[in-house]
JSON list of C-alpha atoms in Angstrom, two decimals:
[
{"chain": "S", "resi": 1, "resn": "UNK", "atom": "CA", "xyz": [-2.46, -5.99, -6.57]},
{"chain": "S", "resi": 2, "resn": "UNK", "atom": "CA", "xyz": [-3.69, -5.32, -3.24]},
{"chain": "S", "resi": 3, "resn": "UNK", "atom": "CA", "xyz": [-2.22, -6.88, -0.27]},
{"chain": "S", "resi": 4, "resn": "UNK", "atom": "CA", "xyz": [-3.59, -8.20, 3.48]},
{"chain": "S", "resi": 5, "resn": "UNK", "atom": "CA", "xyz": [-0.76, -7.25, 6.58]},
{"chain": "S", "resi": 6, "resn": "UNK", "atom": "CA", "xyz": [-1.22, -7.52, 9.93]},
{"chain": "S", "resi": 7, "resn": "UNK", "atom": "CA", "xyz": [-3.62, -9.53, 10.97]},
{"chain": "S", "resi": 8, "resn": "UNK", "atom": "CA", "xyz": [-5.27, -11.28, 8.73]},
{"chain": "S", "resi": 9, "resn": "UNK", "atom": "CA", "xyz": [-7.99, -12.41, 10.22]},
{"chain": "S", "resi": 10, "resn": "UNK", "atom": "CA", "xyz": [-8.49, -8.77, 12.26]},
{"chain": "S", "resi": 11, "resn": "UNK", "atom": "CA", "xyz": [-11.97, -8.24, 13.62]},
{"chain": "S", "resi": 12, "resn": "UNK", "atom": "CA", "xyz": [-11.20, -4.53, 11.21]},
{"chain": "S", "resi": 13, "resn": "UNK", "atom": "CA", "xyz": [-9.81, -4.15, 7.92]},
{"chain": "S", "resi": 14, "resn": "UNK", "atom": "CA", "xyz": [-8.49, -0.49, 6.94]},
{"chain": "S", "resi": 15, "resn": "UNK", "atom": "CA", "xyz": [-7.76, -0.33, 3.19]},
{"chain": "S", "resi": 16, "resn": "UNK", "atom": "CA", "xyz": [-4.82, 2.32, 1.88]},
{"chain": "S", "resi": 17, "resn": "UNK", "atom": "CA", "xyz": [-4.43, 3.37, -1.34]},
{"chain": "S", "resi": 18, "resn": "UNK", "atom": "CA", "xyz": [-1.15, 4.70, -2.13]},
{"chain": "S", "resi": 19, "resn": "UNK", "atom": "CA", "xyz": [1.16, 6.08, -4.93]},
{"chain": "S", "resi": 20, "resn": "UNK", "atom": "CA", "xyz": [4.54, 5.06, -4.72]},
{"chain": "S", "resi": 21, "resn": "UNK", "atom": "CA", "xyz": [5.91, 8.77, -6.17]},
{"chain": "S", "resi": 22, "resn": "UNK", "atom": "CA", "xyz": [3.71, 10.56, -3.71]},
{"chain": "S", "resi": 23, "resn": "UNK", "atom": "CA", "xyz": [5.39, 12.66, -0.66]},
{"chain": "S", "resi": 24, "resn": "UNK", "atom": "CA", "xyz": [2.39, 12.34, 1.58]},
{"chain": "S", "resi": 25, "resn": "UNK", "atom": "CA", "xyz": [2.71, 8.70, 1.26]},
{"chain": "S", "resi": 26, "resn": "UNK", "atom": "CA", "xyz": [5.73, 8.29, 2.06]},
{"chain": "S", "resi": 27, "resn": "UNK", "atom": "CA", "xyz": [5.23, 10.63, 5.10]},
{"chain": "S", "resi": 28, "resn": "UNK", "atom": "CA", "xyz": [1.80, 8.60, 6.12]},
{"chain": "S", "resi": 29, "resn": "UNK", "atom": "CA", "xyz": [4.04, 5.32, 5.51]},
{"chain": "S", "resi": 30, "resn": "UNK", "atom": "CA", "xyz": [5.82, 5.95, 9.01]},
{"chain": "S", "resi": 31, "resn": "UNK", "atom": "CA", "xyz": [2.07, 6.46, 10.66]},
{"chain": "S", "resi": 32, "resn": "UNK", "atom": "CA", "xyz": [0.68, 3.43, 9.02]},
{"chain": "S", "resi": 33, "resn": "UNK", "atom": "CA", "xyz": [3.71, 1.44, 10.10]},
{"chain": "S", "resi": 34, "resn": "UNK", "atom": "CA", "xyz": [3.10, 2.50, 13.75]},
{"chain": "S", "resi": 35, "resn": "UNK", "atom": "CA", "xyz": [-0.36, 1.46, 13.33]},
{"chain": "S", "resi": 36, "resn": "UNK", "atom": "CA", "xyz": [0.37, -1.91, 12.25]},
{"chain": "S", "resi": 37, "resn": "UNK", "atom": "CA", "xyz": [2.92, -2.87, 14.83]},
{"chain": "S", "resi": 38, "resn": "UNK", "atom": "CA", "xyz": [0.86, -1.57, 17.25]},
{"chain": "S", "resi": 39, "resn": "UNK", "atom": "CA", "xyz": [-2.98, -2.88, 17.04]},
{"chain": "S", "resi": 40, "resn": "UNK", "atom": "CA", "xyz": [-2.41, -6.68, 16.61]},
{"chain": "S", "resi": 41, "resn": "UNK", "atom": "CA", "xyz": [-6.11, -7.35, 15.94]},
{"chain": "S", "resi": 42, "resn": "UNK", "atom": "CA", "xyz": [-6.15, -4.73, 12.68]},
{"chain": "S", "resi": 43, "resn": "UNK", "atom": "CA", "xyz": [-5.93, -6.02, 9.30]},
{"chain": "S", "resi": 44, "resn": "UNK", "atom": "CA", "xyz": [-4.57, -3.61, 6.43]},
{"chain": "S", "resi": 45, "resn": "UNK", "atom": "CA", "xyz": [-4.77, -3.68, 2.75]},
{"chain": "S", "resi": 46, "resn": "UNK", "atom": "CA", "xyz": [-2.05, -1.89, 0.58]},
{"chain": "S", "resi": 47, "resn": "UNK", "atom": "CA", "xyz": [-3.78, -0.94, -2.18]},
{"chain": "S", "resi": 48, "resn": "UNK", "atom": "CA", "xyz": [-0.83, 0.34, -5.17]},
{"chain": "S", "resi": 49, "resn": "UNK", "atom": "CA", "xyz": [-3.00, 3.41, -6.40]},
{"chain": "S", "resi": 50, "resn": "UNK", "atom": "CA", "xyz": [-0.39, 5.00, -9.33]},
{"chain": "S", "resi": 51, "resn": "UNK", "atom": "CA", "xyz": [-1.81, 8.17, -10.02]},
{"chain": "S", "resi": 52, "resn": "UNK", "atom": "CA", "xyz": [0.74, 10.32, -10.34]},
{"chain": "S", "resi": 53, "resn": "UNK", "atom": "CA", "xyz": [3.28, 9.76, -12.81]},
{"chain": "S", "resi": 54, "resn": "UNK", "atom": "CA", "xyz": [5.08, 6.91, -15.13]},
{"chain": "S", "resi": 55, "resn": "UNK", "atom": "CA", "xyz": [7.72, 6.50, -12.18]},
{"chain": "S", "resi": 56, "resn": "UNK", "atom": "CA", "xyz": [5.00, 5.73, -9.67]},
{"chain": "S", "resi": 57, "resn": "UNK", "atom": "CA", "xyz": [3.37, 3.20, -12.95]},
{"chain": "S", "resi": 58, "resn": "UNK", "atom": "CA", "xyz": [6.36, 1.58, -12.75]},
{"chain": "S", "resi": 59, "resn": "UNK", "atom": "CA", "xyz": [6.88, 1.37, -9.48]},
{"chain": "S", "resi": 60, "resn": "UNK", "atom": "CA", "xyz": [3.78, -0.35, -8.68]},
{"chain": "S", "resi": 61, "resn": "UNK", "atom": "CA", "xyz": [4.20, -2.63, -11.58]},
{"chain": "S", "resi": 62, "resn": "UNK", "atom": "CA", "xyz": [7.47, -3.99, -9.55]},
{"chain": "S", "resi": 63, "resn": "UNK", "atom": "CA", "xyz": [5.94, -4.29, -6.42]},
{"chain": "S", "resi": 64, "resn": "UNK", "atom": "CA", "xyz": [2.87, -6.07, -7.51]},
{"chain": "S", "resi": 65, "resn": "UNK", "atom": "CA", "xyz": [4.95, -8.59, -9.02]},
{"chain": "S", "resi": 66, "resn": "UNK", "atom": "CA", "xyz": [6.83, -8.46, -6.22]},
{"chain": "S", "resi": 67, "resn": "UNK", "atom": "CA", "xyz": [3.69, -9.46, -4.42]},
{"chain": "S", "resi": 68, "resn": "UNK", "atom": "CA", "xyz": [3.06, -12.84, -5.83]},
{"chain": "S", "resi": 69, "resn": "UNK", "atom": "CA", "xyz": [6.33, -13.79, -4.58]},
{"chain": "S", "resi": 70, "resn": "UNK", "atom": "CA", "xyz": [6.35, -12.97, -1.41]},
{"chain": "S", "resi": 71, "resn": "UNK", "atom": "CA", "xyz": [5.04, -13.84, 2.18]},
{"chain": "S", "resi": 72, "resn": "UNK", "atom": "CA", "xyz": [2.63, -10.79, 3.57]},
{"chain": "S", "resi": 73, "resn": "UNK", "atom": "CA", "xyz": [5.38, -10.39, 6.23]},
{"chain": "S", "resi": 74, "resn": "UNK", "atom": "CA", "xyz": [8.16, -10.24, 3.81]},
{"chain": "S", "resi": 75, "resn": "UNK", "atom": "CA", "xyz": [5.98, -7.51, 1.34]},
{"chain": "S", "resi": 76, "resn": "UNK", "atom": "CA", "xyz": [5.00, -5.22, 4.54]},
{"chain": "S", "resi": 77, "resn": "UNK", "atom": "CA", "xyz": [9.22, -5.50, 4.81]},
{"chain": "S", "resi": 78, "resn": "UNK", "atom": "CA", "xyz": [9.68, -5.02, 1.17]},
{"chain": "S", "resi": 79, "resn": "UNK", "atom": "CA", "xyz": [7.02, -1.95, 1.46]},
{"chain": "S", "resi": 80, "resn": "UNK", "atom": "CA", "xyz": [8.86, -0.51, 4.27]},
{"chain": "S", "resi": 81, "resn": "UNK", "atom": "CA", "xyz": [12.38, -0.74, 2.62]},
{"chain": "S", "resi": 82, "resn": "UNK", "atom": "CA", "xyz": [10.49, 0.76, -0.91]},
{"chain": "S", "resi": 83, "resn": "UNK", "atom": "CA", "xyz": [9.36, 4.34, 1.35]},
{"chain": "S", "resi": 84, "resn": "UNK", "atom": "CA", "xyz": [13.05, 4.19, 2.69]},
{"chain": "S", "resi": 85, "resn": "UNK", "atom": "CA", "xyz": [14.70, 5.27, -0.13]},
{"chain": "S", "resi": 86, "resn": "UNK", "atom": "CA", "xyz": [15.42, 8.79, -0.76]},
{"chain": "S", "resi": 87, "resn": "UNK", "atom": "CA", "xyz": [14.35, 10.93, -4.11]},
{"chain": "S", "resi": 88, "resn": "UNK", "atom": "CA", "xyz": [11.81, 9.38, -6.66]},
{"chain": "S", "resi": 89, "resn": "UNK", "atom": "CA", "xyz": [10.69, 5.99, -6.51]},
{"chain": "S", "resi": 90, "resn": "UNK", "atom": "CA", "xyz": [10.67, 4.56, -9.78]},
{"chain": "S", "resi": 91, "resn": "UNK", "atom": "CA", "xyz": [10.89, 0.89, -11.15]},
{"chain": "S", "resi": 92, "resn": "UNK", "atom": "CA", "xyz": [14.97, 0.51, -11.00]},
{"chain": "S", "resi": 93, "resn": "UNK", "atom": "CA", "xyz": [14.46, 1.98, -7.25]},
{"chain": "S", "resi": 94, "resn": "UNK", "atom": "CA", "xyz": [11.80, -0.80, -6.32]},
{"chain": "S", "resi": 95, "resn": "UNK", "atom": "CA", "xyz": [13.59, -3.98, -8.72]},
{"chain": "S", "resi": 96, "resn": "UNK", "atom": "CA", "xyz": [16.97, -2.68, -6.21]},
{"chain": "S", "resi": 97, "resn": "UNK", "atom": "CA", "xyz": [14.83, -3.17, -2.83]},
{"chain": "S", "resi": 98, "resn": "UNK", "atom": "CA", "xyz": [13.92, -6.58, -4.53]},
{"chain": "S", "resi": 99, "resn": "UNK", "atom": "CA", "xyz": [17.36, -7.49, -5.03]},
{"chain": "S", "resi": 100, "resn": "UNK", "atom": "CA", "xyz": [18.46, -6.63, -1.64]},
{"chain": "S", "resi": 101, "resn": "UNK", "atom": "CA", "xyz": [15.96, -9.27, -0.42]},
{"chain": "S", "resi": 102, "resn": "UNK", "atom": "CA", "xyz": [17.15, -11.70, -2.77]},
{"chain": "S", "resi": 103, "resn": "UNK", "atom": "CA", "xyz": [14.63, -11.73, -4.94]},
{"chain": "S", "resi": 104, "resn": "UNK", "atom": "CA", "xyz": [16.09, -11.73, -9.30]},
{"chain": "S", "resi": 105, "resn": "UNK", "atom": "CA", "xyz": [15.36, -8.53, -10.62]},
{"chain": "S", "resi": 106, "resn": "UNK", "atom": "CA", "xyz": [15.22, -9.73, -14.23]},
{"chain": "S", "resi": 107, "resn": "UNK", "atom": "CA", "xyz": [12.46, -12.16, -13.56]},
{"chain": "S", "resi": 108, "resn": "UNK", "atom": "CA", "xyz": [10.50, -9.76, -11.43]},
{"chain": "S", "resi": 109, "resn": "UNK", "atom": "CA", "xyz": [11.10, -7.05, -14.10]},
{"chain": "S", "resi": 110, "resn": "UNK", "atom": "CA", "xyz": [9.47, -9.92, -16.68]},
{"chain": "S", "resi": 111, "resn": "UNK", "atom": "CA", "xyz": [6.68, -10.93, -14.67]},
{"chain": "S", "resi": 112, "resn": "UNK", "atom": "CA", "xyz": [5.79, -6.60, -14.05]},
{"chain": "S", "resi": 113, "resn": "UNK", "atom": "CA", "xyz": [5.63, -5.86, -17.23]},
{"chain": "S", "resi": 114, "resn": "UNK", "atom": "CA", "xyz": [2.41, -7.56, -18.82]},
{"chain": "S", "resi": 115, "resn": "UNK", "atom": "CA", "xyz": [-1.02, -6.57, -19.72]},
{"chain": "S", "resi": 116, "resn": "UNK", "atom": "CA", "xyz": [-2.03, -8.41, -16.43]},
{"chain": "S", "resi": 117, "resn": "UNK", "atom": "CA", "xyz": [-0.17, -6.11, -14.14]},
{"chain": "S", "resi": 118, "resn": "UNK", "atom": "CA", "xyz": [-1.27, -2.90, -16.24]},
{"chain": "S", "resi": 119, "resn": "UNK", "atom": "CA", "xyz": [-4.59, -4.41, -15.80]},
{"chain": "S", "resi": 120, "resn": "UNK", "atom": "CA", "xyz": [-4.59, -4.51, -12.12]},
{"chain": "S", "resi": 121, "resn": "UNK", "atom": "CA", "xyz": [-3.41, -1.00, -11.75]},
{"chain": "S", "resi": 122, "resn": "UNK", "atom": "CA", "xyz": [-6.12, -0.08, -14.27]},
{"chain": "S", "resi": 123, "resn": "UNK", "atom": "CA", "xyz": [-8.71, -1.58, -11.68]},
{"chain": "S", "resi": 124, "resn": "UNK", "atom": "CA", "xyz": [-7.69, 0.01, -8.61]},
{"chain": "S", "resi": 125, "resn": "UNK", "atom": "CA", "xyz": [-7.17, 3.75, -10.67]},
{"chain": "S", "resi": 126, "resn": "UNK", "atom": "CA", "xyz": [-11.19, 3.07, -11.74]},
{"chain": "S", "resi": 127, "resn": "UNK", "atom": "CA", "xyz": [-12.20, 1.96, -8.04]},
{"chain": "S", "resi": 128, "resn": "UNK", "atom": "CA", "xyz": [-10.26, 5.11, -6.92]},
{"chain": "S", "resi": 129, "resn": "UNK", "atom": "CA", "xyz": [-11.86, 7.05, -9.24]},
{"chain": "S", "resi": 130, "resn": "UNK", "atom": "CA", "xyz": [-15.22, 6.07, -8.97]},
{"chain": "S", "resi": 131, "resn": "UNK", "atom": "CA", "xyz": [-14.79, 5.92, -4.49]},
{"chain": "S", "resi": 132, "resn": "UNK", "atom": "CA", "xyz": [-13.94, 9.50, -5.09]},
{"chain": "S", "resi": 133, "resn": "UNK", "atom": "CA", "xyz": [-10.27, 9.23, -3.79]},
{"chain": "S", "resi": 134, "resn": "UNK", "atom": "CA", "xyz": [-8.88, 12.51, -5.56]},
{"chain": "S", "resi": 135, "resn": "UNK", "atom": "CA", "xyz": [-5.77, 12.61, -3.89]},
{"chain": "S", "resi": 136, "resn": "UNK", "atom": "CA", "xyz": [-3.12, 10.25, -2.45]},
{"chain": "S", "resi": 137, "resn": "UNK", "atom": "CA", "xyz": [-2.74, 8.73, 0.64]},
{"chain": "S", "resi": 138, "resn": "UNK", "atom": "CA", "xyz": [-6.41, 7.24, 0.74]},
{"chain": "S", "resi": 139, "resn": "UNK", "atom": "CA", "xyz": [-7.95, 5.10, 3.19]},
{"chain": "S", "resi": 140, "resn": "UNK", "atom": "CA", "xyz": [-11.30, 2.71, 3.08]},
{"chain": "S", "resi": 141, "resn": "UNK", "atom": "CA", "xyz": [-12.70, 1.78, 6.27]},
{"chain": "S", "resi": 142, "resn": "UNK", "atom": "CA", "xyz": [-15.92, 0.19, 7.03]},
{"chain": "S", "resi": 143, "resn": "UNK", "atom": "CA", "xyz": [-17.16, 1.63, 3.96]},
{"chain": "S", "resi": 144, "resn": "UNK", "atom": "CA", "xyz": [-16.25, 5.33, 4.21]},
{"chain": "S", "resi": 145, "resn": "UNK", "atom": "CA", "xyz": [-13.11, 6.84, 2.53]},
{"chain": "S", "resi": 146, "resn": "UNK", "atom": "CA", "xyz": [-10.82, 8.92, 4.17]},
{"chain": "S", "resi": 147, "resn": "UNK", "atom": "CA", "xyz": [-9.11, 11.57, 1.30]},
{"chain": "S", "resi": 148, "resn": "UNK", "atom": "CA", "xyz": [-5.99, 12.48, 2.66]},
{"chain": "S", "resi": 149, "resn": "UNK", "atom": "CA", "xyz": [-3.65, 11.23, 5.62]},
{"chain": "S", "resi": 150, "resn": "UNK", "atom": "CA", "xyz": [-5.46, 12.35, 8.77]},
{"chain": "S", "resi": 151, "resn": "UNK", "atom": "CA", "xyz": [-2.55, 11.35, 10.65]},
{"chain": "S", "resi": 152, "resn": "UNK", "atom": "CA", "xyz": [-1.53, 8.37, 13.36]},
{"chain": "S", "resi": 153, "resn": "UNK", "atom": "CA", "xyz": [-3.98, 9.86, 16.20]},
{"chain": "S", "resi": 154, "resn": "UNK", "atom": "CA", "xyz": [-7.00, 10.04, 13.57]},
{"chain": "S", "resi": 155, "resn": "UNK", "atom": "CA", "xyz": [-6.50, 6.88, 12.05]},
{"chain": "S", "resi": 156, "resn": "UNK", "atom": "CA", "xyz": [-6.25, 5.13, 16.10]},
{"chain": "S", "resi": 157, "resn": "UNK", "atom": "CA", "xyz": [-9.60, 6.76, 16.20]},
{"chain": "S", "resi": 158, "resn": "UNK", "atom": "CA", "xyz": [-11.54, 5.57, 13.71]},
{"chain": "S", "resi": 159, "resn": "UNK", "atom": "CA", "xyz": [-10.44, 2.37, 14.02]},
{"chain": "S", "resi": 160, "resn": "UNK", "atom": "CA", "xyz": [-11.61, 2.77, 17.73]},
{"chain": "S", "resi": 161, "resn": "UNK", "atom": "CA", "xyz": [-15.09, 3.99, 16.76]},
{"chain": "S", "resi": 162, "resn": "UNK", "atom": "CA", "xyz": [-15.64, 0.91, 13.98]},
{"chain": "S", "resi": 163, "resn": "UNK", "atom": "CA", "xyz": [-14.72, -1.42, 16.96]},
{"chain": "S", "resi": 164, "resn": "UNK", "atom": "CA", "xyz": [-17.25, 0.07, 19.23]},
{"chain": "S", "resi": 165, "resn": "UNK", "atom": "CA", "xyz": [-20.34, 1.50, 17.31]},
{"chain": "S", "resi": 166, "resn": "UNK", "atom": "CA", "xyz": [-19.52, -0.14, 13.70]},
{"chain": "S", "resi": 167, "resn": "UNK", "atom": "CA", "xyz": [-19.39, 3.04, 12.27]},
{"chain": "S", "resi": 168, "resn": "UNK", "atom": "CA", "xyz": [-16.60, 5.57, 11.53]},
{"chain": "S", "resi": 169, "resn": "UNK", "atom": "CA", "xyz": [-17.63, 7.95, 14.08]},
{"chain": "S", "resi": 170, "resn": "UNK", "atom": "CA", "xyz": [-19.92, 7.10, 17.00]}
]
């Protein structure tokens, strides 16, 4: 379920986990979307980490399906257009982001719901779990997990510290 933008080949890979129904991640969605367009050498992961409700389940269920279809360029895009929306994201929400980028809604809905997609969501909820994330938006970098969205400036600087000590703080 989890997803490479940016570069993809970046000399440092930040990992987010992220609930689709969560407030803070929609709010750190702006942030991370500054720090993508900005630092062309970082890679990021989007990690769908549904912790928080059945809407945010089926959410993620949708956009990992979603996934397999589509370019990284076009997902970051279909990400982006996901945290646009206003009130609850929920399945219908995400399958009528799909749509708009012309991908059938039916099909996707199909190919979401399996054991395989419930099975991926499983994994990353156990990761999450065991890494210690306890709340939503979460970040992995060079090891270390970041609870919480530190904010744009933060983030800048810890990717600034991997790149010149290889370590989250030098």
């Amino acid at each position: 379920g989890e997803v490479a933008v940016g570069n993809l080949h970046g000399d440092v890979t930040l990992w987010q986990f992220y609930d689709l129904h969560c407030p803070y991640c929609r709010a750190a969605a702006a942030d991370v979307d500054a720090l993508i367009r900005a630092d062309g050498k970082l890679r990021l992961v989007l990690v769908p980490y549904a912790v928080l409700s059945v809407q945010s389940v089926r959410g993620a269920m949708v956009e990992i399906a979603a996934a397999k279809l589509l370019t990284p360029d076009q997902f970051l895009d279909f990400h982006r257009r996901i945290y646009a929306n206003r009130g609850v994201i929920d399945g219908p929400k995400v399958l009528a982001v799909a749509k708009d980028m012309g991908l059938d809604p039916q099909k996707l809905a199909a190919s979401a719901n399996t054991q395989a997609t419930l099975d991926i969501l499983r994994d990353s909820a156990t990761f999450g779990g065991d890494a210690g994330l306890a709340a939503t938006a979460a970040y992995v970098i060079d090891g270390v997990a970041i609870v919480g969205h530190p904010g744009l400036t933060a983030l800048q600087g810890v990717i600034r510290s991997v790149r010149a000590c290889d370590k989250v703080a030098c």
